[in-house]
Coordinates of C-alpha atoms in Angstrom, one line a residue:
M1 CA 0.1 0.2 0.1
V2 CA 3.0 2.3 1.0
K3 CA 4.3 1.7 -2.4
V4 CA 1.2 2.7 -4.5
Q5 CA 0.5 5.7 -2.3
R6 CA 4.6 6.7 -3.2
F7 CA 3.6 6.2 -6.8
Y8 CA 0.7 8.3 -7.4
T9 CA 2.4 10.9 -5.1
K10 CA 5.4 11.0 -7.4
N11 CA 3.2 10.8 -10.3
K12 CA 0.2 12.8 -9.7
R13 CA 0.1 15.3 -12.3
R14 CA 0.6 12.4 -14.8
I15 CA -2.4 10.7 -13.5
I16 CA -4.4 13.7 -13.8
L17 CA -3.2 14.2 -17.3
L18 CA -4.3 10.6 -17.9
L19 CA -7.9 11.3 -16.3
T20 CA -8.2 14.4 -18.3
I21 CA -7.4 12.0 -21.6
L22 CA -9.9 9.7 -20.8
L23 CA -12.5 12.1 -19.7
L24 CA -12.3 13.6 -22.8
I25 CA -12.4 10.4 -25.0
A26 CA -15.2 9.3 -23.0
E27 CA -17.2 12.4 -23.6
F28 CA -16.4 11.8 -27.5
F29 CA -17.9 8.4 -27.5
H30 CA -20.7 9.7 -25.4
Y31 CA -21.7 13.0 -27.8
S32 CA -19.8 12.4 -30.9
V33 CA -20.7 8.5 -31.6
S34 CA -23.5 7.9 -29.0
N35 CA -21.8 4.7 -27.8
D36 CA -22.8 4.4 -24.0
L37 CA -21.4 1.4 -23.4
I38 CA -17.7 2.3 -24.1
Y39 CA -18.7 6.1 -22.7
Q40 CA -19.5 4.1 -19.3
I41 CA -16.5 1.4 -19.4
I42 CA -13.9 4.5 -19.9
M43 CA -15.7 6.0 -17.1
G44 CA -15.5 3.4 -14.9
I45 CA -12.0 2.9 -15.7
A46 CA -10.9 6.6 -14.8
G47 CA -12.9 6.6 -11.7
I48 CA -11.2 3.3 -10.7
I49 CA -7.7 4.9 -11.5
G50 CA -8.8 8.0 -9.5
I51 CA -10.4 6.6 -6.4
V52 CA -7.0 4.6 -5.6
P53 CA -5.2 7.3 -3.9
I54 CA -8.3 9.0 -2.4
F55 CA -9.0 5.4 -0.9
L56 CA -5.4 4.9 0.5
T57 CA -5.8 8.3 1.9
A58 CA -8.7 7.7 3.8
I59 CA -7.6 4.3 5.0
S60 CA -4.2 6.1 6.5
A61 CA -6.4 8.8 8.1
L62 CA -8.9 6.1 9.5
K63 CA -6.0 4.3 11.3
T64 CA -5.1 7.5 13.0
K65 CA -9.0 7.6 13.8
V66 CA -9.6 10.9 11.7
I67 CA -12.3 11.3 9.2
S68 CA -11.0 13.3 6.5
I69 CA -12.5 14.8 3.4
D70 CA -10.9 11.9 1.6
V71 CA -13.1 9.6 3.6
L72 CA -16.2 11.2 2.4
V73 CA -15.2 11.3 -0.9
T74 CA -14.0 7.8 -0.8
I75 CA -17.7 6.8 0.1
A76 CA -19.4 9.1 -2.5
V77 CA -17.5 7.7 -4.9
I78 CA -18.1 3.9 -4.1
G79 CA -21.6 4.8 -3.8
A80 CA -21.6 6.2 -7.1
F81 CA -20.3 2.8 -8.5
I82 CA -23.2 0.6 -6.6
I83 CA -25.6 2.8 -8.2
K84 CA -23.8 2.5 -11.6
E85 CA -23.2 6.4 -12.1
F86 CA -19.7 5.6 -13.2
N87 CA -19.5 9.2 -14.9
E88 CA -20.0 11.0 -11.9
A89 CA -17.3 8.7 -9.6
A90 CA -14.9 9.5 -12.7
I91 CA -15.9 13.4 -12.6
V92 CA -15.7 13.5 -8.6
T93 CA -12.1 11.8 -8.3
W94 CA -10.5 13.9 -11.4
L95 CA -11.7 17.3 -9.7
F96 CA -10.8 16.0 -6.2
M97 CA -7.4 15.2 -7.6
L98 CA -7.2 18.2 -9.6
G99 CA -7.9 20.1 -6.8
E100 CA -5.1 18.8 -4.8
V101 CA -2.6 19.4 -7.5
L102 CA -3.8 23.0 -7.5
E103 CA -3.3 23.6 -3.8
E104 CA 0.2 22.0 -3.9
M105 CA 1.2 24.4 -7.0
T106 CA -0.1 27.2 -4.8
L107 CA 1.6 26.7 -1.9
Q108 CA 4.8 26.0 -3.5
K109 CA 4.5 29.3 -5.3
T110 CA 3.9 30.9 -2.1
R111 CA 6.7 29.3 -0.4
S112 CA 9.0 30.8 -3.0
A113 CA 10.3 33.2 -0.5
V114 CA 12.6 30.5 1.1
T115 CA 13.0 28.5 -2.2
S116 CA 14.5 31.3 -3.9
L117 CA 17.0 32.3 -1.1
T118 CA 17.9 28.2 -0.7
K119 CA 18.7 28.2 -4.7
I120 CA 21.0 31.1 -4.4
S121 CA 22.7 30.3 -1.3
P122 CA 26.3 29.3 -2.5
M123 CA 27.7 25.6 -1.9
T124 CA 31.4 26.4 -2.5
A125 CA 33.9 29.3 -1.7
T126 CA 37.4 30.2 -2.6
V127 CA 39.3 29.9 0.1
I128 CA 42.8 31.7 0.5
N129 CA 45.0 29.3 2.4
D130 CA 47.9 30.1 4.7
D131 CA 50.7 30.1 2.0
N132 CA 48.4 32.4 -0.1
T133 CA 47.4 29.6 -2.8
I134 CA 43.8 29.7 -3.7
E135 CA 41.5 26.5 -3.2
E136 CA 37.9 26.1 -3.9
K137 CA 36.1 24.3 -1.0
D138 CA 32.6 22.9 -0.1
I139 CA 30.8 25.3 2.3
D140 CA 31.0 22.5 5.1
S141 CA 34.6 22.5 4.9
I142 CA 34.8 26.1 5.7
S143 CA 35.7 27.1 9.2
K144 CA 35.5 30.3 11.4
G145 CA 38.6 32.7 10.5
N146 CA 39.0 31.1 6.9
R147 CA 40.0 34.0 4.6
V148 CA 37.5 34.0 1.4
L149 CA 37.9 35.7 -1.6
V150 CA 34.7 37.1 -3.6
K151 CA 35.0 38.3 -7.2
A152 CA 33.0 40.4 -9.2
G153 CA 29.7 38.5 -10.2
S154 CA 29.9 36.0 -7.7
R155 CA 27.8 35.6 -4.2
V156 CA 29.0 36.1 -0.7
P157 CA 29.2 32.3 0.5
V158 CA 29.7 33.5 4.4
D159 CA 29.1 35.8 7.0
G160 CA 32.3 37.9 7.8
E161 CA 34.3 41.3 7.7
I162 CA 36.2 42.6 4.8
L163 CA 39.8 42.3 5.3
E164 CA 41.0 43.5 1.8
G165 CA 39.0 45.1 -1.0
D166 CA 36.0 47.0 -1.8
G167 CA 32.9 46.9 -3.9
H168 CA 29.2 47.4 -4.2
L169 CA 27.1 44.7 -2.9
N170 CA 23.3 43.9 -3.5
E171 CA 21.9 42.8 0.2
A172 CA 18.4 41.7 -1.2
P173 CA 18.1 38.3 0.2
I174 CA 18.9 39.9 3.6
T175 CA 17.4 43.0 3.5
G176 CA 14.9 42.6 0.7
E177 CA 16.5 45.8 -0.6
S178 CA 18.3 45.7 -3.9
K179 CA 19.7 49.0 -3.8
L180 CA 24.0 48.8 -4.4
I181 CA 25.8 49.3 -1.0
F182 CA 29.4 50.4 -1.3
K183 CA 31.7 48.8 1.3
T184 CA 35.3 48.6 2.1
K185 CA 37.7 47.2 4.7
G186 CA 36.3 46.5 8.1
A187 CA 32.6 46.1 6.9
S188 CA 30.4 43.3 7.4
V189 CA 29.2 41.4 4.6
Y190 CA 26.3 38.6 4.7
T191 CA 25.7 35.2 3.1
G192 CA 23.9 35.5 -0.4
S193 CA 25.1 39.0 -1.1
L194 CA 26.3 39.7 -4.8
L195 CA 29.0 41.5 -5.4
D196 CA 28.4 44.0 -8.3
D197 CA 31.8 45.3 -8.6
G198 CA 35.5 44.7 -7.2
S199 CA 36.9 42.1 -5.4
I200 CA 37.4 41.5 -1.8
T201 CA 38.8 38.9 0.7
I202 CA 36.8 38.1 3.8
K203 CA 37.5 36.7 7.0
T204 CA 35.1 34.0 7.9
I205 CA 32.8 34.9 11.0
S206 CA 30.0 32.2 10.6
V207 CA 28.9 29.6 7.7
G208 CA 25.7 27.8 7.0
D209 CA 23.0 27.7 8.9
E210 CA 25.0 29.8 11.7
T211 CA 24.8 32.6 9.1
I212 CA 22.1 35.4 9.0
F213 CA 21.2 33.9 5.7
G214 CA 20.6 30.7 7.3
K215 CA 18.6 31.5 10.1
I216 CA 16.6 33.7 8.1
I217 CA 15.7 30.7 6.2
E218 CA 15.0 29.0 9.1
M219 CA 13.0 31.4 10.5
V220 CA 10.4 31.6 7.6
E221 CA 10.2 27.5 7.3
N222 CA 9.1 27.8 11.1
A223 CA 6.9 30.5 10.8
E224 CA 5.1 28.7 8.1
D225 CA 4.4 25.7 9.9
S226 CA 3.2 27.7 13.0
Q227 CA -0.6 28.2 13.3
T228 CA -2.9 31.3 14.4
K229 CA -5.9 31.0 16.1
V230 CA -7.9 31.0 13.2
Q231 CA -6.1 28.1 12.0
K232 CA -6.2 26.1 15.1
F233 CA -9.9 26.5 15.2
I234 CA -10.4 25.4 11.7
D235 CA -8.5 22.5 12.7
H236 CA -10.6 21.9 15.4
F237 CA -13.7 22.6 13.7
S238 CA -12.9 20.2 11.2
Q239 CA -12.8 17.3 13.5
Y240 CA -16.0 17.6 14.1
Y241 CA -17.6 19.0 10.9
T242 CA -16.3 16.1 8.6
P243 CA -17.8 13.4 10.7
A244 CA -21.3 15.3 11.3
V245 CA -21.2 15.6 7.3
L246 CA -20.8 11.8 7.2
V247 CA -23.4 11.1 10.0
I248 CA -26.2 13.4 8.7
A249 CA -25.5 11.8 5.1
V250 CA -26.2 8.5 6.7
L251 CA -29.5 9.3 8.5
V252 CA -30.5 11.2 5.2
G253 CA -29.9 7.9 3.7
I254 CA -31.9 5.6 6.0
F255 CA -34.9 7.8 6.3
S256 CA -35.3 9.2 2.9
R257 CA -34.4 5.7 1.1
D258 CA -32.9 7.8 -1.5
F259 CA -29.2 6.6 -1.8
R260 CA -27.8 9.0 -4.4
L261 CA -29.0 11.9 -2.2
A262 CA -27.0 10.6 0.9
I263 CA -23.6 10.3 -1.2
T264 CA -24.5 13.8 -2.8
I265 CA -24.5 15.0 0.6
M266 CA -21.1 13.6 1.3
V267 CA -19.6 15.3 -1.9
L268 CA -21.3 18.7 -1.0
G269 CA -20.4 18.6 2.5
C270 CA -16.4 18.5 1.8
P271 CA -14.6 20.9 3.9
G272 CA -12.0 21.6 1.0
A273 CA -11.8 25.3 0.9
L274 CA -12.3 25.9 4.8
V275 CA -9.3 23.4 5.2
I276 CA -7.1 24.9 2.4
G277 CA -8.0 28.4 2.7
V278 CA -6.4 29.5 6.3
P279 CA -3.1 28.0 5.5
V280 CA -2.4 29.3 1.8
S281 CA -3.0 32.6 3.2
T282 CA -0.5 32.2 6.1
V283 CA 2.0 30.7 3.8
A284 CA 1.3 33.5 1.2
G285 CA 1.7 36.3 4.0
I286 CA 4.7 35.1 5.6
G287 CA 5.9 34.5 2.4
R288 CA 5.6 38.1 1.1
G289 CA 6.9 39.5 4.3
A290 CA 10.3 37.9 3.9
K291 CA 10.5 39.0 0.4
R292 CA 10.1 42.3 2.1
G293 CA 12.4 42.0 4.7
I294 CA 10.2 41.4 7.3
L295 CA 10.3 38.2 9.0
F296 CA 7.6 36.7 11.4
K297 CA 8.9 33.9 13.8
G298 CA 5.3 32.5 13.6
S299 CA 1.8 33.2 12.0
E300 CA 0.5 33.5 15.8
V301 CA 2.3 36.7 15.9
M302 CA 0.2 38.3 13.5
D303 CA -2.7 37.4 16.0
Q304 CA -0.8 39.3 18.7
I305 CA 0.2 42.2 16.4
K306 CA -3.4 43.0 15.4
K307 CA -4.1 43.5 19.3
V308 CA -0.7 46.1 19.8
D309 CA -2.4 49.5 21.2
L310 CA 0.8 50.7 22.7
I311 CA 4.7 50.6 21.0
A312 CA 7.5 51.3 23.4
F313 CA 10.6 52.0 20.9
D314 CA 14.2 52.3 22.4
K315 CA 16.0 55.3 20.9
T316 CA 19.3 54.7 19.8
G317 CA 19.2 52.6 16.3
T318 CA 15.6 52.5 16.5
L319 CA 13.9 56.0 16.0
T320 CA 17.8 57.1 15.3
V321 CA 20.0 56.0 12.4
G322 CA 22.0 54.1 15.0
Y323 CA 25.3 55.8 13.4
P324 CA 26.1 58.5 15.9
E325 CA 29.2 60.8 15.8
V326 CA 31.3 62.2 18.4
T327 CA 30.6 66.0 18.1
A328 CA 32.6 66.7 21.1
I329 CA 35.5 65.8 23.4
K330 CA 35.6 67.7 26.8
V331 CA 38.9 66.5 28.7
L332 CA 38.9 67.4 32.5
K333 CA 41.9 65.7 33.4
G334 CA 44.8 64.2 31.8
D335 CA 46.3 64.2 28.0
K336 CA 43.9 64.2 25.1
T337 CA 45.6 62.2 22.7
E338 CA 46.1 59.5 25.4
I339 CA 42.5 59.5 26.6
I340 CA 41.3 59.1 23.0
D341 CA 43.8 56.2 22.5
R342 CA 42.7 54.2 25.3
A343 CA 38.9 55.0 24.7
V344 CA 39.1 54.2 21.4
T345 CA 41.1 50.8 22.5
I346 CA 38.3 49.9 25.1
E347 CA 35.2 51.0 23.1
K348 CA 36.3 48.5 20.0
Q349 CA 35.4 45.7 22.3
S350 CA 31.6 46.6 22.1
N351 CA 29.0 46.9 19.5
H352 CA 27.0 49.7 21.1
P353 CA 26.0 52.3 18.6
L354 CA 27.5 55.3 21.0
A355 CA 30.9 53.1 21.6
K356 CA 31.1 52.5 17.9
A357 CA 31.3 56.3 17.6
V358 CA 33.9 56.6 20.0
A359 CA 35.8 53.9 18.0
K360 CA 35.7 55.2 14.6
L361 CA 38.0 58.4 16.4
D362 CA 41.7 58.3 14.9
T363 CA 44.1 57.3 17.2
S364 CA 48.2 57.8 17.4
R365 CA 48.4 54.6 19.2
Q366 CA 46.8 50.7 19.7
F367 CA 46.8 49.3 23.4
K368 CA 45.8 45.4 24.0
P369 CA 43.0 45.8 26.9
T370 CA 42.6 42.9 29.6
K371 CA 39.6 42.2 31.7
V372 CA 37.3 43.9 29.3
K373 CA 33.6 43.7 31.1
T374 CA 30.4 45.0 29.8
I375 CA 28.4 46.2 32.4
K376 CA 25.0 46.1 30.8
G377 CA 23.2 49.3 30.5
K378 CA 26.2 51.3 32.3
G379 CA 29.4 50.8 30.0
M380 CA 32.6 49.1 30.1
Q381 CA 35.6 48.6 32.0
A382 CA 38.8 47.4 31.3
V383 CA 42.3 47.4 32.2
I384 CA 45.4 48.6 30.1
D385 CA 49.0 48.7 31.2
G386 CA 48.1 48.0 34.6
N387 CA 45.7 50.9 34.9
E388 CA 41.8 50.2 35.5
Y389 CA 39.5 52.3 33.2
L390 CA 35.5 53.0 33.1
L391 CA 33.6 54.2 30.0
G392 CA 29.8 55.0 30.5
S393 CA 27.5 56.5 31.7
L394 CA 27.0 59.5 34.6
S395 CA 25.6 56.9 36.9
M396 CA 28.3 54.5 36.4
M397 CA 30.5 57.3 37.4
E398 CA 28.9 58.2 40.8
E399 CA 28.9 54.4 41.5
S400 CA 32.6 54.4 41.6
N401 CA 33.0 57.8 43.3
L402 CA 34.2 59.7 40.1
Q403 CA 31.9 62.2 39.9
S404 CA 32.1 66.1 40.8
K405 CA 30.7 69.3 40.6
Q406 CA 32.8 70.1 37.2
L407 CA 31.8 66.7 36.0
K408 CA 28.2 67.2 35.9
E409 CA 28.2 70.9 34.9
T410 CA 30.0 69.6 31.8
V411 CA 27.5 66.6 31.2
N412 CA 24.7 69.3 31.4
Q413 CA 26.2 71.8 28.9
L414 CA 26.4 68.7 26.4
T415 CA 23.3 67.2 27.0
S416 CA 21.5 70.5 26.9
K417 CA 22.6 70.5 23.2
G418 CA 21.4 67.2 22.3
N419 CA 24.2 65.1 22.8
S420 CA 24.5 61.5 24.3
I421 CA 27.1 61.1 27.1
V422 CA 30.0 58.7 27.3
I423 CA 32.2 59.7 30.1
F424 CA 36.0 58.2 30.4
A425 CA 37.5 57.6 33.8
S426 CA 40.7 56.2 35.1
L427 CA 40.0 54.8 38.6
D428 CA 43.4 56.6 39.9
H429 CA 41.6 60.0 39.0
S430 CA 44.2 60.8 36.8
Q431 CA 42.3 60.9 33.7
L432 CA 38.8 62.2 33.0
A433 CA 37.0 63.2 29.6
I434 CA 33.4 63.4 28.4
F435 CA 32.3 62.5 24.6
G436 CA 29.4 64.2 23.6
I437 CA 27.7 62.1 20.6
Q438 CA 25.0 63.0 18.6
D439 CA 22.6 60.6 16.3
H440 CA 20.1 62.1 13.8
L441 CA 16.5 60.6 13.8
R442 CA 15.5 58.3 10.9
P443 CA 14.2 60.4 8.1
Q444 CA 10.7 58.4 8.0
A445 CA 10.5 58.1 11.9
S446 CA 7.7 61.1 12.1
Q447 CA 5.5 59.8 9.3
A448 CA 6.1 55.8 10.7
L449 CA 4.7 57.0 13.7
K450 CA 1.7 58.9 12.3
E451 CA 0.8 55.8 10.3
L452 CA 1.3 53.6 13.4
Q453 CA -1.3 55.7 15.4
S454 CA -3.7 55.6 12.4
L455 CA -3.6 52.1 12.4
G456 CA -4.9 52.0 15.9
V457 CA -1.8 52.2 18.0
K458 CA -2.9 54.7 20.7
Q459 CA 0.4 55.0 22.8
R460 CA 4.1 55.6 21.4
I461 CA 6.5 55.4 23.9
M462 CA 10.1 56.1 23.9
L463 CA 12.6 54.4 26.5
T464 CA 16.1 55.8 26.6
G465 CA 19.2 55.0 28.7
D466 CA 20.0 58.7 28.0
D467 CA 19.6 61.6 30.2
R468 CA 16.1 63.3 30.2
M469 CA 17.6 66.5 28.3
T470 CA 18.7 64.7 25.1
A471 CA 15.7 62.2 25.3
E472 CA 13.3 65.6 25.4
K473 CA 15.3 67.0 22.3
I474 CA 14.4 63.9 20.3
A475 CA 10.9 63.5 21.6
A476 CA 10.0 67.1 21.0
Q477 CA 10.9 66.0 16.8
L478 CA 8.4 63.1 17.1
P479 CA 4.4 62.4 17.2
L480 CA 5.0 60.5 20.8
T481 CA 2.7 60.5 23.7
N482 CA 5.4 59.9 26.3
F483 CA 9.0 59.2 26.8
H484 CA 11.1 57.8 29.8
A485 CA 14.9 58.7 30.4
N486 CA 17.9 57.5 32.5
L487 CA 16.8 54.1 32.2
L488 CA 18.8 50.8 32.8
P489 CA 17.6 47.7 30.9
E490 CA 15.8 46.4 34.0
D491 CA 13.8 49.8 34.2
K492 CA 12.6 49.1 30.6
V493 CA 11.4 45.9 31.8
E494 CA 9.3 47.4 34.7
L495 CA 7.8 50.2 32.4
I496 CA 6.5 47.7 30.1
K497 CA 5.1 45.8 32.8
Q498 CA 3.8 48.6 34.4
Y499 CA 2.1 49.3 30.9
Q500 CA 0.8 45.7 30.6
Q501 CA -0.8 46.1 33.8
Q502 CA -2.9 48.9 32.9
G503 CA -4.7 46.9 30.3
Y504 CA -2.2 47.6 27.2
H505 CA -1.1 45.2 24.7
V506 CA 2.7 45.9 24.2
A507 CA 4.9 45.8 21.6
F508 CA 8.5 46.9 22.2
V509 CA 10.9 47.9 19.1
G510 CA 14.6 47.7 19.6
D511 CA 17.9 46.8 17.8
G512 CA 18.5 44.1 19.5
I513 CA 22.0 45.6 21.6
N514 CA 21.0 45.4 25.4
D515 CA 17.6 45.2 24.5
S516 CA 16.7 41.6 24.9
P517 CA 15.1 41.7 28.5
A518 CA 12.6 44.1 27.4
L519 CA 12.2 42.3 24.2
S520 CA 11.1 39.2 26.4
Q521 CA 8.8 41.3 28.5
A522 CA 6.7 42.5 25.5
D523 CA 3.8 41.0 24.0
V524 CA 5.2 41.6 20.9
A525 CA 9.1 41.6 20.4
I526 CA 10.4 43.6 17.0
A527 CA 14.0 43.7 16.3
M528 CA 15.3 46.4 13.8
G529 CA 18.9 45.5 12.6
S530 CA 20.4 43.1 10.0
G531 CA 19.3 40.2 12.0
T532 CA 21.6 39.8 14.6
D533 CA 22.0 36.9 16.3
V534 CA 20.1 38.2 19.6
A535 CA 17.5 39.8 17.7
I536 CA 16.4 36.5 15.9
D537 CA 16.5 34.6 19.1
V538 CA 14.4 37.0 21.1
S539 CA 12.0 38.5 18.7
D540 CA 8.9 37.6 17.4
V541 CA 9.4 40.0 14.2
V542 CA 12.7 41.0 12.7
L543 CA 12.7 44.0 10.2
V544 CA 16.0 43.1 8.7
K545 CA 15.8 46.8 6.6
S546 CA 16.5 48.7 10.0
N547 CA 13.6 50.9 8.4
L548 CA 10.3 52.2 10.4
K549 CA 8.6 52.0 7.2
S550 CA 9.0 48.1 7.6
L551 CA 7.7 48.4 11.1
V552 CA 4.4 50.2 9.4
N553 CA 4.1 47.4 6.9
S554 CA 4.8 44.6 9.3
F555 CA 1.7 45.7 11.1
K556 CA -0.3 46.3 7.6
L557 CA 0.8 42.9 6.5
A558 CA -0.2 41.3 9.7
R559 CA -3.7 42.6 9.5
L560 CA -4.1 41.9 5.5
T561 CA -3.3 38.3 6.5
L562 CA -5.7 37.8 9.4
T563 CA -8.4 39.5 7.1
N564 CA -7.5 37.1 4.0
M565 CA -7.9 34.1 6.2
R566 CA -11.4 35.4 7.6
E567 CA -12.5 36.2 3.7
N568 CA -11.2 32.4 2.8
I569 CA -13.2 30.9 5.8
M570 CA -16.4 32.9 4.5
I571 CA -15.8 32.0 0.9
A572 CA -15.9 28.5 2.2
L573 CA -18.8 28.8 4.3
L574 CA -20.9 30.3 1.7
T575 CA -20.2 27.8 -0.7
V576 CA -21.5 24.7 1.6
L577 CA -24.5 26.8 2.4
F578 CA -24.9 27.7 -1.6
L579 CA -24.2 23.9 -2.5
F580 CA -26.8 22.7 0.1
A581 CA -29.5 25.2 -1.0
G582 CA -29.1 23.9 -4.5
L583 CA -29.1 20.6 -3.6
F584 CA -32.6 21.2 -1.8
I585 CA -34.0 22.8 -4.7
G586 CA -32.8 20.0 -7.1
K587 CA -30.0 22.0 -9.3
I588 CA -26.9 20.5 -7.9
G589 CA -25.8 17.1 -8.0
I590 CA -23.2 15.3 -7.3
A591 CA -20.7 16.0 -10.3
S592 CA -21.8 20.0 -10.3
G593 CA -21.5 20.0 -6.7
M594 CA -17.8 18.6 -6.6
L595 CA -17.0 21.2 -9.4
V596 CA -18.4 24.2 -7.3
H597 CA -16.5 23.1 -4.4
E598 CA -13.3 23.0 -6.5
L599 CA -14.1 26.3 -7.6
S600 CA -14.3 27.6 -4.2
I601 CA -11.0 26.3 -3.6
L602 CA -9.4 28.0 -6.6
V603 CA -11.3 31.2 -5.4
V604 CA -9.6 30.9 -1.9
I605 CA -6.5 30.5 -3.3
L606 CA -6.4 33.5 -5.6
N607 CA -7.9 35.7 -2.9
A608 CA -4.4 34.5 -0.7
M609 CA -2.6 35.3 -3.6
R610 CA -3.2 38.8 -3.5
L611 CA -0.9 38.6 -0.1
V612 CA 2.1 37.7 -2.4
I613 CA 2.0 40.7 -4.7
F614 CA 1.2 43.2 -1.4
S615 CA 2.5 46.4 -2.8
A616 CA 5.9 48.0 -2.3
K617 CA 4.0 51.4 -1.6
N618 CA 2.0 49.8 1.4

């Protein structure tokens, strides 16, 4: 039985073609030659060929104590054979198999977001060995630290950092944006990106499933397999609906003694459109999101997004571009050059946007720090040449008894001009300086917040570790309803909890750096950024483009997908009502009912496909 099922599964399209040819030949003998015997024989053969895979699937379902659609169709077709309606049996099995093929083709089409990604993932890489010889290696044999050469027109095979060379890269597989980006030494590159020109040598950081590209594929595949509340309801409903149709058909057959009517009820009651409608909407919505750089970790997230009425935003890297620059350096103690050299050395150990701003400064000397430690939400500490240094917030200095009136006054002067602050201090009190750092608002930030408001997000809150004066200057430029400053990561968690206790359904949007506690606490966790490890691990939605327009689009796409699901359910239920009404007035039979049934499946598929062409202007 298993071998027969495999044969039919592998050759389903060929069998559909064979059945189609047999039906056309049968109709030729029926209408052109008027030979009813040959007509019935050919229809009988077609019916037998068609019922075998449906019958085998029905048996498998019954073994697991499930009365599936295949069970209803099998009983109905066997009934058609008993009453010698061979043409009905043939047409029903042909339409049923045709519907299955259409469903498979549609799901394959809507899964193209993942399929297209996996196809462009390079299988080999050009490795530069230690003796500078070049060797083509299988991607599975590449290790962290290997040097990889990428030439113009080739795809980047690993995640890594450019060691030599430069060029324009198309990162559409990662960000969904086909715009060319110029990258040179020190820049990060991602698997699947296409090098348009130039030549680059990359130091490998991660390979295969560990790359951002691999995690995106895994994330989308897992999301497509997840279920919304609507899907769970439909699955639960179908468990009872299908047996109910069978019982009703049996009762009608017993009391009316009309066997044909009973099997017609079985055919018309098949919930095909109901079963396929929700999954195809889910896959289409998630697939379209992936194409746009919007990664939903699960379809149930869409249910949660629709409920969101408060969004809390991290400031740096979320509402701002995340590429701040040092605009002022105030040295209170020590030599400026020595302070900058040490500060840059330490900040190079951090990925925080403010640290990166300091790390970009020019230096005259490089040091090797030891005992480097990140104090979450406050800053860093490290030892250089036996001396211990701190780099971070004013509160960090106060806790280490490094505060002074002059320090506070200088900090206030810089923050009044909208600067974020990083303080450098040595524990021996010989060196003290303040770096004033400014970031810029994302150009689409104000418009995105207005659109979110129109989508029903009543509260739009900014949460930041910056001082109040800096936060206030940023907040004044945006349509926010409130803001909170001087926050540690745990403070953000507490605020989110407070809003949740007030009855709000909270989404938190951060860049994945120091935001994991707040992301974990929120009802919906949304990460900005090029799919950092922490973002993918703790977030429900990843906006790969780091674009607030993508945030708006994620809300729109989630709502459209849920609406599409409900539309498909309505289409399916109305189809069943229409069929039974037609049966009641004597206008619908087995074959015509099955045709309408399959047409309803086609309608819900086409409706779901509207999500695939979700316009870029939305």
